[in-house]
Amino acid sequence: MMQEIEIIDIPKIADPDGRGNLSVIEKEVLPFPIKRVYYLYDVPSSASRGGHAHIELQQCLIALSGSFEVVLDNGSERKIITLNKPNKALIIPNGIWRELENFSSGSVCLAVVSAEYAEEDYIRDYQDFLAFKRK
Ligand code: T46
């Protein structure tokens, strides 16, 4: 269950002269071709983002800075994953309900996704999501 949800390593290039790290996403790092990038920032700690599923869109989430929790729900099971490392990426396949919460101060959530923005791809009502999963 929840097999397709995974945390992958983003290659990290540590600078030999102590200039810090560089991580890069290219070629086959993600399990889908990249069509769009967006990011969430200045999110109050009390706020919740997400609260929807996507019909087709596949997504990669990275905590570029700080930390936040991602609640994942496949219609029969829920789990919570904390993201807090810029070289770890959470892969969320289509058909998964997600909620993002407990953002730390100054945190930045990068989303790298498989499709352009399309409101028709969203299921924003949880009962509609459960009905979609039963189909
Ligand atoms: C997701 C989570 C992690 C656009 O016009 N273009 C875009 O590319 C996006 C992503 C959003 N919007 C508009 C649509 C809404 O009027 O921005 C507004 C806020 O979007 P939303 O309420 O969907 O934001 P989140 O943070 O709840 O969800 C977003 C993504 O939409 C979603 O794919 O998985 O981040």
JSON list of N, CA and C in Angstrom, two decimals, residues 45-88:
[
{"chain": "A", "resi": 45, "resn": "SER", "atom": "N", "xyz": [2.55, 29.11, 10.35]},
{"chain": "A", "resi": 45, "resn": "SER", "atom": "CA", "xyz": [2.64, 27.76, 10.93]},
{"chain": "A", "resi": 45, "resn": "SER", "atom": "C", "xyz": [1.26, 27.17, 11.15]},
{"chain": "A", "resi": 46, "resn": "SER", "atom": "N", "xyz": [0.25, 28.01, 11.29]},
{"chain": "A", "resi": 46, "resn": "SER", "atom": "CA", "xyz": [-1.12, 27.51, 11.54]},
{"chain": "A", "resi": 46, "resn": "SER", "atom": "C", "xyz": [-1.85, 27.17, 10.24]},
{"chain": "A", "resi": 47, "resn": "ALA", "atom": "N", "xyz": [-1.22, 27.46, 9.10]},
{"chain": "A", "resi": 47, "resn": "ALA", "atom": "CA", "xyz": [-1.93, 27.29, 7.81]},
{"chain": "A", "resi": 47, "resn": "ALA", "atom": "C", "xyz": [-1.79, 25.88, 7.27]},
{"chain": "A", "resi": 48, "resn": "SER", "atom": "N", "xyz": [-2.77, 25.49, 6.48]},
{"chain": "A", "resi": 48, "resn": "SER", "atom": "CA", "xyz": [-2.73, 24.20, 5.80]},
{"chain": "A", "resi": 48, "resn": "SER", "atom": "C", "xyz": [-2.83, 24.47, 4.29]},
{"chain": "A", "resi": 49, "resn": "ARG", "atom": "N", "xyz": [-1.94, 23.88, 3.52]},
{"chain": "A", "resi": 49, "resn": "ARG", "atom": "CA", "xyz": [-2.00, 24.00, 2.05]},
{"chain": "A", "resi": 49, "resn": "ARG", "atom": "C", "xyz": [-2.43, 22.64, 1.50]},
{"chain": "A", "resi": 50, "resn": "GLY", "atom": "N", "xyz": [-2.66, 22.59, 0.20]},
{"chain": "A", "resi": 50, "resn": "GLY", "atom": "CA", "xyz": [-3.14, 21.34, -0.38]},
{"chain": "A", "resi": 50, "resn": "GLY", "atom": "C", "xyz": [-4.60, 21.15, 0.00]},
{"chain": "A", "resi": 51, "resn": "GLY", "atom": "N", "xyz": [-4.96, 19.92, 0.44]},
{"chain": "A", "resi": 51, "resn": "GLY", "atom": "CA", "xyz": [-6.36, 19.64, 0.69]},
{"chain": "A", "resi": 51, "resn": "GLY", "atom": "C", "xyz": [-7.03, 19.31, -0.63]},
{"chain": "A", "resi": 52, "resn": "HIS", "atom": "N", "xyz": [-6.37, 18.47, -1.41]},
{"chain": "A", "resi": 52, "resn": "HIS", "atom": "CA", "xyz": [-6.91, 18.04, -2.70]},
{"chain": "A", "resi": 52, "resn": "HIS", "atom": "C", "xyz": [-6.10, 16.85, -3.22]},
{"chain": "A", "resi": 53, "resn": "ALA", "atom": "N", "xyz": [-6.62, 16.26, -4.28]},
{"chain": "A", "resi": 53, "resn": "ALA", "atom": "CA", "xyz": [-5.88, 15.23, -5.02]},
{"chain": "A", "resi": 53, "resn": "ALA", "atom": "C", "xyz": [-5.83, 15.67, -6.48]},
{"chain": "A", "resi": 54, "resn": "HIS", "atom": "N", "xyz": [-4.92, 15.06, -7.21]},
{"chain": "A", "resi": 54, "resn": "HIS", "atom": "CA", "xyz": [-4.85, 15.32, -8.65]},
{"chain": "A", "resi": 54, "resn": "HIS", "atom": "C", "xyz": [-5.24, 14.07, -9.41]},
{"chain": "A", "resi": 55, "resn": "ILE", "atom": "N", "xyz": [-5.97, 14.26, -10.49]},
{"chain": "A", "resi": 55, "resn": "ILE", "atom": "CA", "xyz": [-6.41, 13.12, -11.31]},
{"chain": "A", "resi": 55, "resn": "ILE", "atom": "C", "xyz": [-5.23, 12.54, -12.09]},
{"chain": "A", "resi": 56, "resn": "GLU", "atom": "N", "xyz": [-4.44, 13.41, -12.68]},
{"chain": "A", "resi": 56, "resn": "GLU", "atom": "CA", "xyz": [-3.32, 12.95, -13.51]},
{"chain": "A", "resi": 56, "resn": "GLU", "atom": "C", "xyz": [-1.95, 13.42, -13.03]},
{"chain": "A", "resi": 57, "resn": "LEU", "atom": "N", "xyz": [-1.90, 14.60, -12.44]},
{"chain": "A", "resi": 57, "resn": "LEU", "atom": "CA", "xyz": [-0.61, 15.23, -12.13]},
{"chain": "A", "resi": 57, "resn": "LEU", "atom": "C", "xyz": [0.24, 14.42, -11.15]},
{"chain": "A", "resi": 58, "resn": "GLN", "atom": "N", "xyz": [1.49, 14.27, -11.48]},
{"chain": "A", "resi": 58, "resn": "GLN", "atom": "CA", "xyz": [2.47, 13.67, -10.56]},
{"chain": "A", "resi": 58, "resn": "GLN", "atom": "C", "xyz": [3.37, 14.79, -10.05]},
{"chain": "A", "resi": 59, "resn": "GLN", "atom": "N", "xyz": [3.85, 14.60, -8.84]},
{"chain": "A", "resi": 59, "resn": "GLN", "atom": "CA", "xyz": [4.47, 15.73, -8.16]},
{"chain": "A", "resi": 59, "resn": "GLN", "atom": "C", "xyz": [5.68, 15.30, -7.35]},
{"chain": "A", "resi": 60, "resn": "CYS", "atom": "N", "xyz": [6.63, 16.22, -7.24]},
{"chain": "A", "resi": 60, "resn": "CYS", "atom": "CA", "xyz": [7.78, 16.04, -6.38]},
{"chain": "A", "resi": 60, "resn": "CYS", "atom": "C", "xyz": [7.83, 17.24, -5.44]},
{"chain": "A", "resi": 61, "resn": "LEU", "atom": "N", "xyz": [7.89, 17.01, -4.15]},
{"chain": "A", "resi": 61, "resn": "LEU", "atom": "CA", "xyz": [7.97, 18.10, -3.17]},
{"chain": "A", "resi": 61, "resn": "LEU", "atom": "C", "xyz": [9.30, 18.05, -2.45]},
{"chain": "A", "resi": 62, "resn": "ILE", "atom": "N", "xyz": [9.90, 19.22, -2.27]},
{"chain": "A", "resi": 62, "resn": "ILE", "atom": "CA", "xyz": [11.20, 19.32, -1.58]},
{"chain": "A", "resi": 62, "resn": "ILE", "atom": "C", "xyz": [11.14, 20.48, -0.60]},
{"chain": "A", "resi": 63, "resn": "ALA", "atom": "N", "xyz": [11.61, 20.24, 0.63]},
{"chain": "A", "resi": 63, "resn": "ALA", "atom": "CA", "xyz": [11.76, 21.33, 1.59]},
{"chain": "A", "resi": 63, "resn": "ALA", "atom": "C", "xyz": [13.10, 22.02, 1.29]},
{"chain": "A", "resi": 64, "resn": "LEU", "atom": "N", "xyz": [13.05, 23.06, 0.50]},
{"chain": "A", "resi": 64, "resn": "LEU", "atom": "CA", "xyz": [14.29, 23.77, 0.15]},
{"chain": "A", "resi": 64, "resn": "LEU", "atom": "C", "xyz": [14.90, 24.42, 1.38]},
{"chain": "A", "resi": 65, "resn": "SER", "atom": "N", "xyz": [14.01, 24.83, 2.29]},
{"chain": "A", "resi": 65, "resn": "SER", "atom": "CA", "xyz": [14.45, 25.43, 3.55]},
{"chain": "A", "resi": 65, "resn": "SER", "atom": "C", "xyz": [13.44, 25.07, 4.62]},
{"chain": "A", "resi": 66, "resn": "GLY", "atom": "N", "xyz": [13.88, 24.88, 5.86]},
{"chain": "A", "resi": 66, "resn": "GLY", "atom": "CA", "xyz": [12.96, 24.60, 6.95]},
{"chain": "A", "resi": 66, "resn": "GLY", "atom": "C", "xyz": [12.31, 23.24, 6.82]},
{"chain": "A", "resi": 67, "resn": "SER", "atom": "N", "xyz": [11.10, 23.12, 7.38]},
{"chain": "A", "resi": 67, "resn": "SER", "atom": "CA", "xyz": [10.43, 21.83, 7.39]},
{"chain": "A", "resi": 67, "resn": "SER", "atom": "C", "xyz": [8.92, 22.01, 7.34]},
{"chain": "A", "resi": 68, "resn": "PHE", "atom": "N", "xyz": [8.24, 20.95, 6.94]},
{"chain": "A", "resi": 68, "resn": "PHE", "atom": "CA", "xyz": [6.77, 20.91, 6.97]},
{"chain": "A", "resi": 68, "resn": "PHE", "atom": "C", "xyz": [6.37, 19.45, 6.89]},
{"chain": "A", "resi": 69, "resn": "GLU", "atom": "N", "xyz": [5.09, 19.18, 7.20]},
{"chain": "A", "resi": 69, "resn": "GLU", "atom": "CA", "xyz": [4.57, 17.81, 7.15]},
{"chain": "A", "resi": 69, "resn": "GLU", "atom": "C", "xyz": [3.62, 17.66, 5.97]},
{"chain": "A", "resi": 70, "resn": "VAL", "atom": "N", "xyz": [3.67, 16.49, 5.37]},
{"chain": "A", "resi": 70, "resn": "VAL", "atom": "CA", "xyz": [2.75, 16.18, 4.27]},
{"chain": "A", "resi": 70, "resn": "VAL", "atom": "C", "xyz": [1.89, 14.99, 4.71]},
{"chain": "A", "resi": 71, "resn": "VAL", "atom": "N", "xyz": [0.60, 15.22, 4.79]},
{"chain": "A", "resi": 71, "resn": "VAL", "atom": "CA", "xyz": [-0.35, 14.14, 5.10]},
{"chain": "A", "resi": 71, "resn": "VAL", "atom": "C", "xyz": [-0.80, 13.55, 3.77]},
{"chain": "A", "resi": 72, "resn": "LEU", "atom": "N", "xyz": [-0.61, 12.23, 3.63]},
{"chain": "A", "resi": 72, "resn": "LEU", "atom": "CA", "xyz": [-0.93, 11.55, 2.37]},
{"chain": "A", "resi": 72, "resn": "LEU", "atom": "C", "xyz": [-2.04, 10.53, 2.61]},
{"chain": "A", "resi": 73, "resn": "ASP", "atom": "N", "xyz": [-2.97, 10.46, 1.69]},
{"chain": "A", "resi": 73, "resn": "ASP", "atom": "CA", "xyz": [-4.15, 9.60, 1.87]},
{"chain": "A", "resi": 73, "resn": "ASP", "atom": "C", "xyz": [-4.48, 9.00, 0.52]},
{"chain": "A", "resi": 74, "resn": "ASN", "atom": "N", "xyz": [-4.50, 7.64, 0.47]},
{"chain": "A", "resi": 74, "resn": "ASN", "atom": "CA", "xyz": [-4.82, 6.98, -0.81]},
{"chain": "A", "resi": 74, "resn": "ASN", "atom": "C", "xyz": [-6.27, 6.50, -0.84]},
{"chain": "A", "resi": 75, "resn": "GLY", "atom": "N", "xyz": [-7.07, 6.96, 0.10]},
{"chain": "A", "resi": 75, "resn": "GLY", "atom": "CA", "xyz": [-8.48, 6.59, 0.13]},
{"chain": "A", "resi": 75, "resn": "GLY", "atom": "C", "xyz": [-8.76, 5.50, 1.14]},
{"chain": "A", "resi": 76, "resn": "SER", "atom": "N", "xyz": [-7.71, 4.76, 1.54]},
{"chain": "A", "resi": 76, "resn": "SER", "atom": "CA", "xyz": [-7.92, 3.73, 2.55]},
{"chain": "A", "resi": 76, "resn": "SER", "atom": "C", "xyz": [-6.89, 3.82, 3.67]},
{"chain": "A", "resi": 77, "resn": "GLU", "atom": "N", "xyz": [-5.85, 4.58, 3.45]},
{"chain": "A", "resi": 77, "resn": "GLU", "atom": "CA", "xyz": [-4.75, 4.64, 4.42]},
{"chain": "A", "resi": 77, "resn": "GLU", "atom": "C", "xyz": [-4.17, 6.05, 4.42]},
{"chain": "A", "resi": 78, "resn": "ARG", "atom": "N", "xyz": [-3.75, 6.50, 5.61]},
{"chain": "A", "resi": 78, "resn": "ARG", "atom": "CA", "xyz": [-3.12, 7.83, 5.74]},
{"chain": "A", "resi": 78, "resn": "ARG", "atom": "C", "xyz": [-1.73, 7.69, 6.30]},
{"chain": "A", "resi": 79, "resn": "LYS", "atom": "N", "xyz": [-0.81, 8.50, 5.84]},
{"chain": "A", "resi": 79, "resn": "LYS", "atom": "CA", "xyz": [0.46, 8.57, 6.54]},
{"chain": "A", "resi": 79, "resn": "LYS", "atom": "C", "xyz": [1.01, 9.99, 6.46]},
{"chain": "A", "resi": 80, "resn": "ILE", "atom": "N", "xyz": [1.90, 10.30, 7.41]},
{"chain": "A", "resi": 80, "resn": "ILE", "atom": "CA", "xyz": [2.46, 11.65, 7.49]},
{"chain": "A", "resi": 80, "resn": "ILE", "atom": "C", "xyz": [3.96, 11.56, 7.26]},
{"chain": "A", "resi": 81, "resn": "ILE", "atom": "N", "xyz": [4.44, 12.38, 6.35]},
{"chain": "A", "resi": 81, "resn": "ILE", "atom": "CA", "xyz": [5.88, 12.42, 6.08]},
{"chain": "A", "resi": 81, "resn": "ILE", "atom": "C", "xyz": [6.38, 13.83, 6.38]},
{"chain": "A", "resi": 82, "resn": "THR", "atom": "N", "xyz": [7.47, 13.91, 7.13]},
{"chain": "A", "resi": 82, "resn": "THR", "atom": "CA", "xyz": [8.09, 15.22, 7.39]},
{"chain": "A", "resi": 82, "resn": "THR", "atom": "C", "xyz": [9.20, 15.43, 6.38]},
{"chain": "A", "resi": 83, "resn": "LEU", "atom": "N", "xyz": [9.16, 16.58, 5.74]},
{"chain": "A", "resi": 83, "resn": "LEU", "atom": "CA", "xyz": [10.25, 16.95, 4.81]},
{"chain": "A", "resi": 83, "resn": "LEU", "atom": "C", "xyz": [11.07, 18.05, 5.47]},
{"chain": "A", "resi": 84, "resn": "ASN", "atom": "N", "xyz": [12.37, 17.85, 5.50]},
{"chain": "A", "resi": 84, "resn": "ASN", "atom": "CA", "xyz": [13.25, 18.85, 6.15]},
{"chain": "A", "resi": 84, "resn": "ASN", "atom": "C", "xyz": [14.66, 18.84, 5.58]},
{"chain": "A", "resi": 85, "resn": "LYS", "atom": "N", "xyz": [14.85, 18.21, 4.40]},
{"chain": "A", "resi": 85, "resn": "LYS", "atom": "CA", "xyz": [16.20, 18.18, 3.81]},
{"chain": "A", "resi": 85, "resn": "LYS", "atom": "C", "xyz": [16.11, 18.56, 2.34]},
{"chain": "A", "resi": 86, "resn": "PRO", "atom": "N", "xyz": [16.96, 19.51, 1.91]},
{"chain": "A", "resi": 86, "resn": "PRO", "atom": "CA", "xyz": [16.87, 19.98, 0.52]},
{"chain": "A", "resi": 86, "resn": "PRO", "atom": "C", "xyz": [17.32, 18.95, -0.52]},
{"chain": "A", "resi": 87, "resn": "ASN", "atom": "N", "xyz": [17.90, 17.84, -0.07]},
{"chain": "A", "resi": 87, "resn": "ASN", "atom": "CA", "xyz": [18.30, 16.82, -1.06]},
{"chain": "A", "resi": 87, "resn": "ASN", "atom": "C", "xyz": [17.43, 15.57, -0.96]},
{"chain": "A", "resi": 88, "resn": "LYS", "atom": "N", "xyz": [16.26, 15.70, -0.33]},
{"chain": "A", "resi": 88, "resn": "LYS", "atom": "CA", "xyz": [15.30, 14.58, -0.28]},
{"chain": "A", "resi": 88, "resn": "LYS", "atom": "C", "xyz": [14.00, 15.05, -0.94]}
]
